[in-house]
Amino acid sequence: MSRTRTRWRLGLTATALLVASAVLPAPANAEDVADYAITVNPAAKGAKIDDTMYGVFFEDINRAADGGLYAELVQNRSFEYSTADNGSYTPLTSWGTTGTARTVDDEGRLNARNRTYLALDGGSAVTNSGYNTGISVESGKAYDFSVWARADARAPLTVTLHDADGALAEARQVTARGGWAKYRAKFTATRTSTAGRLTVAAGGPVALDMISLLPRDTYKGHGLREDLARKIADLRPGFVRFPGGCLVNTGSMAGYDEASGYERRRSYQWKDTVGPVEQRATNSNFWGYNQSYGLGYYEYFQFSEDVGAMPLPVVPALVTGCGQNRAVDDEALLQRHIQDTLDLIEFANGPVTSEWGGKRAAMGHPRSFHLTHLEVGNEENLPTEFLARFTKFRAAIEAEYPDITVISNSGPDDSGSTFDTAWQLNRDADVAMVDEHYYNSPQWFLQNNDRYDSYDRNGPKVFLGEYASLGNTFKNALSEAAFMTGLERNADVVKLASYAPLLANEDYVQWRPDLIWFNNHASWGSADYAVQKLFMTNVGDRVVPSSATGTPAASGPISGAVGLSTWATTAAYDDVRVTGADGTALLTDDFSGDASRWTHTGTGSWSVQDGQYVQSDEAATNTMVEAGDPAWHDYDLHVKATKKSGSEGFLVAFGVKDTGNYYWWNLGGWNNTTSAVEQAVDGGKSTLVSRAGSIETGRAYDIGIKVRGRQVTLLLDGQEWGSFTDDKPAEPFRQVVTRDAKSGDLIVKVVNAQAVDARTAIDLGGAKVGRKAAVTTLQAAPDAVNTETSTAVAPVKSTFEGVADTFTYTFPANSVTFLRIGKR
């Protein structure tokens, strides 16, 4: 419904109205305009914004490294794929064979850390299918082939690059003889194809390993895929956080060596990833595939330097997270990891005369990588155990490298008992900077622009290392933009911020949303990318204090039907009662008959068994069944729930509007470690209240939920578990003003995340500026998405010539607008 607002008119001068009417067309329908005012105070001194404020976070998720930023075109080039990586993998995954071909793990291997190789008999061949639809090549471009081979007698190898239509380049031959050696050849593609195959045919018995095909043209010649690296560079990131994420703090903390049995499910340990690629250890990736470490720490440092960004590595703290939640109690192992971290700093910064600085120089970079920040740990859900280990890392680092900023974290969510405990421990330990992570609904981001307004200015600084609104539509990007105005306003507290995740191969997705999408031949920035790029390339050096009028809130009581669900768990429900505030029975169901009043909207398998409503598919997630009226409000919900098997607890929903809009009490979520109330808005969830806790198998729980207006009280076995009030407005109109010291520009940044234009009186408070503003606008439908073939969300540049001390500008509906106003 359109609304008209008249908040600012009393202060608007006749001159400003004349300016507005002269330069802006009147909207077609006056009801499609909301009225606001922005007041700027150029005489006041706002927070300084560091050059490094906005950066990127790279984690090897969604095939971001192998098959992504790392330009290698051959998948499983060293035959190291294993069921340890993925239950469907074998050492020949992505390879086809003809004749006699077998993978071997014996003493004849290339080296101890590259344990499997391929044995071919004469007349046999192997063919690699690459990633996505195949190996992508471009006509006229050069590609470098290499292979490590061992042959007791002369063994000619014929190497071809082809697709279903024939050759893609002239065939090449190399001849292997003797012990392990590296052989090379160069292809020049004669056709463009996205479905190429690489075949190596043996003319005699031969052992092969590290079969590689790399494009000659990579980003700055450093082995990274040009288009992906360029899109990241175009953001002008202030820092690159790497390599994770859950890769860092999950799995074994042991090494890849004989003592561990060559453990494949390890945390990401930097020494595994440097030196010659054929000697780098392979590893299972937390996200369900293999990581070759062709893209390793040296390449991360090199890429950071290439894009002009500060490197920000993350090392394991010996407390696992991401659902594993174990504290490693091994002092010798802890000290080894601490020493590895000290060695990492030496590798990055040390002189060529030092051990690890010398190894960096041997890899081709004698100069320092200028490491200044380092993070210990990631999203640990055991804050006490984590801080005990973190302080040991910090003490050792500060003793040897006092200029390094050591960053801690606050767990995996934006609130709750883990978050509160972690922050208190960090404050008590006088930590320099704390990393916060959260993925929430667009509504949460619109509601929490003021999140950092109340943070202690004298306490630890904030690194917002991972955040995103749950989706890749323009609506998601708008909510993030609105939130980012609050990050900038609080730049004295929020020192670093990075959207996450960065990359996603469209055919190998474990997580979404993502900033940049790609396949084997193309890449495209999401709507979120367009917003991030606009902010990251127009930061400014200092906040200019400003204020704005807001949007009148309009909300009624929490209303909706009720629901039952499970997540990777089987459970039984019984004795459901919904009672109105006046005692009226709205729903009673003891499942003595059928379940005809319930509508199944999720996955899973529901049936009435022995007077209970049972969900019996242990693998199913989000198995929602619903009952009742979406108009219900002010009611009490009671239900009995029993976990029968599985990894989590159960979910009881209320305020259910539809499949994407509801609240649910998630009891025993996150691998049965936490209970929380989550709100889903258009499919994106955010946490409203949470507490640590687990659910016992076989025990019947009495669950009560009392809804009154927008206040909710939760009862577990008759005792109050918690409560919350969901009454924070989702403000759609947000702004911040910064100044760029180099150009002198005043940058007015305005987000209008609503369906009506925002006619705005802007008072610059006497700032000495010119009459022209360079305007960049992002505007699109809320559900617009960018794809490989369509860029619905893209910046439009224009000029506005009506700047005055007080002037009017109409910000379009669903838009992000930056006005760069030059100095007078």
PDB file of C-alpha atoms in Angstrom, residues 60 283 301 323 330 342 386 399 470 472 494 519 526 541 568 633 645 665 785 795 798:
ATOM      1  CA  ASP A  60      37.378 -23.009  -0.522  1.00  0.00           C
ATOM      2  CA  ASN A 283      43.375 -32.910   2.231  1.00  0.00           C
ATOM      3  CA  PHE A 301      49.835 -13.858  -0.083  1.00  0.00           C
ATOM      4  CA  GLY A 323      29.237 -28.351  14.623  1.00  0.00           C
ATOM      5  CA  ASP A 330      47.334 -31.955  23.849  1.00  0.00           C
ATOM      6  CA  LEU A 342      55.323 -17.990  14.423  1.00  0.00           C
ATOM      7  CA  PHE A 386      38.949 -21.230  22.940  1.00  0.00           C
ATOM      8  CA  ALA A 399      56.623 -11.807  22.522  1.00  0.00           C
ATOM      9  CA  LEU A 470      20.256 -15.020   3.047  1.00  0.00           C
ATOM     10  CA  ASN A 472      21.110 -13.167  -3.859  1.00  0.00           C
ATOM     11  CA  VAL A 494      34.032  -1.682  13.052  1.00  0.00           C
ATOM     12  CA  ASN A 519      31.124 -21.897 -14.307  1.00  0.00           C
ATOM     13  CA  SER A 526      25.511 -11.018  -7.914  1.00  0.00           C
ATOM     14  CA  ASP A 541      38.349   8.678   4.671  1.00  0.00           C
ATOM     15  CA  ALA A 568      18.099 -34.797  10.444  1.00  0.00           C
ATOM     16  CA  HIS A 633      -2.887 -14.288  17.169  1.00  0.00           C
ATOM     17  CA  SER A 645      16.840 -40.888  16.655  1.00  0.00           C
ATOM     18  CA  TRP A 665      11.656 -22.907  18.399  1.00  0.00           C
ATOM     19  CA  VAL A 785      18.991 -11.411  -9.769  1.00  0.00           C
ATOM     20  CA  PRO A 795      25.252   0.805 -11.693  1.00  0.00           C
ATOM     21  CA  SER A 798      24.438  10.382 -14.151  1.00  0.00           C
TER      22      SER A 798
END
